[in-house]
Coordinates of C-alpha atoms in Angstrom, one line a residue:
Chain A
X21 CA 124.9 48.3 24.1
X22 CA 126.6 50.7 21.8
X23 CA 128.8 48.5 19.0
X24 CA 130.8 48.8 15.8
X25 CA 131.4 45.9 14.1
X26 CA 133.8 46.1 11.1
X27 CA 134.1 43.5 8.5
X28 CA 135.2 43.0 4.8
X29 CA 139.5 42.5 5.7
X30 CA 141.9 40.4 4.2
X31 CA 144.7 39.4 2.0
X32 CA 145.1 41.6 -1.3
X33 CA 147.6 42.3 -3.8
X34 CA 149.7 45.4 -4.4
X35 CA 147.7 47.6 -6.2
X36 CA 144.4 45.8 -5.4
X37 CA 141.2 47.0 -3.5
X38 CA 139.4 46.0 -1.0
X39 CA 136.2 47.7 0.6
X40 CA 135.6 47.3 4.7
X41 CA 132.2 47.7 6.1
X42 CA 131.4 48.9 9.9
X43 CA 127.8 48.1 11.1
X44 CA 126.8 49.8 13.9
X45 CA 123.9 49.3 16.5
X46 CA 123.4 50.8 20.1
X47 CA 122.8 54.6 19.4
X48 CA 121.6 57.0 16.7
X49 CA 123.9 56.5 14.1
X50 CA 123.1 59.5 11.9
X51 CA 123.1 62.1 14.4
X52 CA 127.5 61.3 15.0
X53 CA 130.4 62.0 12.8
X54 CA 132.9 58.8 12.2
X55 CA 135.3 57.7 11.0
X56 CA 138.3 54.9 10.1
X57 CA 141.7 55.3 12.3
X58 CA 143.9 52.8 11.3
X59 CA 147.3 50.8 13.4
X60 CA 150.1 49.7 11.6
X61 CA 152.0 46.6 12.6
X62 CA 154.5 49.5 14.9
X63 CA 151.2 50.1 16.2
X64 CA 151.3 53.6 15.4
X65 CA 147.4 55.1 15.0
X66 CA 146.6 56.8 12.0
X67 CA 143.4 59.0 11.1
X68 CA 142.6 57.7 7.4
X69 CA 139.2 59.0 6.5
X70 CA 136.1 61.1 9.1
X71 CA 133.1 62.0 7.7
X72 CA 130.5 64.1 8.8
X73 CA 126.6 62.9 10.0
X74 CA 124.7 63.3 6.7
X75 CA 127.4 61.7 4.4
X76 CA 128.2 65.4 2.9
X77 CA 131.6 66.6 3.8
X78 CA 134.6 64.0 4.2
X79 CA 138.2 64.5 5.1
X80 CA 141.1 62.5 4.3
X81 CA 145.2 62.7 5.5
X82 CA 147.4 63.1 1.9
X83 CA 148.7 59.2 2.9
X84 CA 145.6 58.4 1.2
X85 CA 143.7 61.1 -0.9
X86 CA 142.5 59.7 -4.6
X87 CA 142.8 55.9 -2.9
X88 CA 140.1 55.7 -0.1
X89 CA 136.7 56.9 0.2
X90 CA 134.5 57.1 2.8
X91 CA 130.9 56.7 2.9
X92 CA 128.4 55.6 5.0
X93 CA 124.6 54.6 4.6
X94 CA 122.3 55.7 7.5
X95 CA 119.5 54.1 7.0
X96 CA 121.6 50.9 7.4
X97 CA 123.5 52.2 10.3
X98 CA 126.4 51.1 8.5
X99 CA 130.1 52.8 7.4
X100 CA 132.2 52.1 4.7
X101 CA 135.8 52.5 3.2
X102 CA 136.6 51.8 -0.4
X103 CA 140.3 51.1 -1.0
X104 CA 141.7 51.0 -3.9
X105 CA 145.8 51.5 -5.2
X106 CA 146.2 49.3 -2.2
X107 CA 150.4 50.2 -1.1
X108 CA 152.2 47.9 1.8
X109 CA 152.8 50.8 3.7
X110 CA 148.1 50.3 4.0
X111 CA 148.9 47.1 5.6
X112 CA 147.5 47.4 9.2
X113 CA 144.5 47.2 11.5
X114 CA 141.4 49.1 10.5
X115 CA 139.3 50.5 13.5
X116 CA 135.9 52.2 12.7
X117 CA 135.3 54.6 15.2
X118 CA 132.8 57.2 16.5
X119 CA 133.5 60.9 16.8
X120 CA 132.6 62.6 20.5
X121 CA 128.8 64.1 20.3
X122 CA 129.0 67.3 18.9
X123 CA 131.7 66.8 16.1
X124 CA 134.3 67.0 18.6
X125 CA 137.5 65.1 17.3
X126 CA 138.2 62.4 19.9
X127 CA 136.6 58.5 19.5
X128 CA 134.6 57.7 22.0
X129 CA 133.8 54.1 20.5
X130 CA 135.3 51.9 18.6
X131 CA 135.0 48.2 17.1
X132 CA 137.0 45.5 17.1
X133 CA 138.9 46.2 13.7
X134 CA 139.5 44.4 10.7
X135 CA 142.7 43.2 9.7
X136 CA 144.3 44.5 5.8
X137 CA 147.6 42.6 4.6
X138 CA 148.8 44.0 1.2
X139 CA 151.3 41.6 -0.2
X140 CA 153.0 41.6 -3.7
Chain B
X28 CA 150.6 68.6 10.7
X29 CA 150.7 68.8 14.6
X30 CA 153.3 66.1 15.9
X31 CA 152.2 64.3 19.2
X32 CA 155.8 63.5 21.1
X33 CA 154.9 61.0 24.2
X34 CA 157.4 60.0 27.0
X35 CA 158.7 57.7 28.3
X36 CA 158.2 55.2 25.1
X37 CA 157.9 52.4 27.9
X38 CA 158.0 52.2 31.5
X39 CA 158.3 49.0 34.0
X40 CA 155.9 50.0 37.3
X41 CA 154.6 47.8 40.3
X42 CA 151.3 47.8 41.4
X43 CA 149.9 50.3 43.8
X44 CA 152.8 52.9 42.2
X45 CA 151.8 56.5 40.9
X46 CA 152.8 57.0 37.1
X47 CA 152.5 60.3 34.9
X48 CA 152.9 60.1 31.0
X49 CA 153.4 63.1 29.3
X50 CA 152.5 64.4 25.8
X51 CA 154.0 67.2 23.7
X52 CA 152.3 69.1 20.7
X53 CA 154.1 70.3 18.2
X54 CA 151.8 73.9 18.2
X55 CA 149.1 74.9 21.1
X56 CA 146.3 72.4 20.5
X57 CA 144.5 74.7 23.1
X58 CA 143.4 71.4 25.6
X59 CA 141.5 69.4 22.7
X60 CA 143.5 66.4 23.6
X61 CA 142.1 62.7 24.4
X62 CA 143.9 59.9 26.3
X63 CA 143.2 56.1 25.2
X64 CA 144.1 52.8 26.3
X65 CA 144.9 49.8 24.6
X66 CA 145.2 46.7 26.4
X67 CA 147.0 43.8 24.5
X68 CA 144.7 42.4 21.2
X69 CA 141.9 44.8 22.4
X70 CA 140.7 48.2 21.1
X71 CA 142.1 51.3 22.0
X72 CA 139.5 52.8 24.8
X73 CA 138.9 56.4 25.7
X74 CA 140.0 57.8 29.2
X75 CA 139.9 61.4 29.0
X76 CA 139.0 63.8 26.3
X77 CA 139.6 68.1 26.4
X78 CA 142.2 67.0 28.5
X79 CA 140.8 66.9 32.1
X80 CA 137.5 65.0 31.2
X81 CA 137.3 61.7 32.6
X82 CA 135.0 59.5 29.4
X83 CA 132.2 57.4 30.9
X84 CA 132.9 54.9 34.0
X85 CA 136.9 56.1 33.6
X86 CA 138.2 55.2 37.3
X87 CA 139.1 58.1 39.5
X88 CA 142.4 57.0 40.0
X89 CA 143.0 58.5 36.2
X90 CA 143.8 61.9 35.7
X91 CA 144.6 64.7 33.0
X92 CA 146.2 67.7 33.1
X93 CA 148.0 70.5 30.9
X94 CA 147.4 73.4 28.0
X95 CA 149.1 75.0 25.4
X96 CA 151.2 72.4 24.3
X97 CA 151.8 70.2 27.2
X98 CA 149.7 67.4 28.4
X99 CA 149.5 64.9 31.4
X100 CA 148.0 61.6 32.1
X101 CA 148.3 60.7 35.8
X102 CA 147.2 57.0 37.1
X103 CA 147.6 57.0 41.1
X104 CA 147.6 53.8 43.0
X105 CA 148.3 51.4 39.8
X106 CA 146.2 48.6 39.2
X107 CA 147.2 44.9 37.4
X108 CA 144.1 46.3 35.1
X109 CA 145.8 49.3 34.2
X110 CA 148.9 47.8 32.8
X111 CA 148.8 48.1 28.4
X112 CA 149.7 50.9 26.2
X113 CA 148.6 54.5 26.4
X114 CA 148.3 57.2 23.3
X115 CA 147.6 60.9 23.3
X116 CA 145.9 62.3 20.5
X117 CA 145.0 65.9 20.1
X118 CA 141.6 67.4 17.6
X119 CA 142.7 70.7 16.7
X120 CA 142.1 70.3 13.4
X121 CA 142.7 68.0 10.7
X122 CA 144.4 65.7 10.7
X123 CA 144.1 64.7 13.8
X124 CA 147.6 62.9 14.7
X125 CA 148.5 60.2 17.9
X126 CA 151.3 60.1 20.0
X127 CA 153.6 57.4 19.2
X128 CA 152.4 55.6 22.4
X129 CA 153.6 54.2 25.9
X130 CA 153.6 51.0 27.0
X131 CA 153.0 49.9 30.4
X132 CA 154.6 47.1 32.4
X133 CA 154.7 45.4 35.1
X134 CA 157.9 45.3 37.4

């Protein structure tokens, strides 16, 4: 079965930083783009960070350029997001998902999410 | 950035009823638009992506339609599965930006 399963959530002070792992399992992880798509307690979706097979070109929305990285490891099948300058506006549900075979731009899988509170 | 408008924001439908959701770009996104569904404390789920491909083991009761900048998701003959939220989301280009959703209910 294909899977994501993030992990790494939690409580965090303004300002703080957190990292979230995604370990996947299921397909050939190195041969798709992902990425983190977060939802905010409005539920509104949100793109936060993609990157590309090989680890070498990432992309991130201005919301959170200089704060979060995105990396991933593919010999571990796993993907990763480093937050740091946490805000409460980051407060919200972190998806990892896959990209559509071929770098297309839609998510074709994703986990279960792990849940970020920033609090002051 | 390319703003996804969806309507209606909410809509109260019985079982066996047709519903259409609609989805307005901002700019062209030329049909590179996906469909999702999110049932209540479940990930969303994708139902159609270049918007007219039904994703793997999608029901046929699901439909999409439009270009340029308007979009359609069609569900005939309702089912009590069907009932959650739905979001459009187009991939022309970074970023890639979600409707603001709409949310399914039961009459």
């Amino acid at each position: 079965d294909v899977k994501l399963v993030e992990s790494g959530g939690g409580l965090v002070k303004l300002g703080g930083s957190l990292k979230l792992s995604c370990a996947a399992s299921g397909f050939t992880f190195s041969s798709y783009y992902m990425s983190w798509v977060r939802q905010t307690p409005e539920k509104r979706l949100e793109l936060v960070a993609a990157i590309n097979s090989n680890g070498g070109s990432t992309y991130y929305p201005d919301t959170v350029k200089g704060r979060f990285t995105i990396s991933r490891d593919n010999a571990k099948n796993t993907l990763y997001l480093q937050m740091s300058s946490l805000k409460s506006e980051d407060t919200a549900l972190y998806y990892c998902a896959r990209q559509g075979y071929g770098n297309y731009g839609y998510f074709d899988v994703w986990g279960a999410g792990t849940t970020v509170t920033v609090s002051s | 950035d390319i703003q996804m408008t969806q309507s209606p924001a909410s809509l109260s439908v019985s079982v066996g009823e047709t519903v259409t959701i609609t989805c307005r770009a901002s700019e062209n996104i030329y049909s590179n638009l996906a469909w999702y569904q999110q049932k209540q404390g479940k990930s969303p789920q994708l139902l159609v992506y270049a918007a007219t491909n039904l994703a793997d083991g999608v029901p046929s009761r699901f439909s999409g339609s439009g270009s340029g900048t308007q979009y359609s998701l069609k569900i005939n003959s309702l089912q009590s599965e069907d009932f959650g939220s739905y979001y459009c989301q187009h991939f022309w280009g970074t970023p890639y930006t979600f409707g603001g959703g709409t949310k399914l209910e039961i009459k």
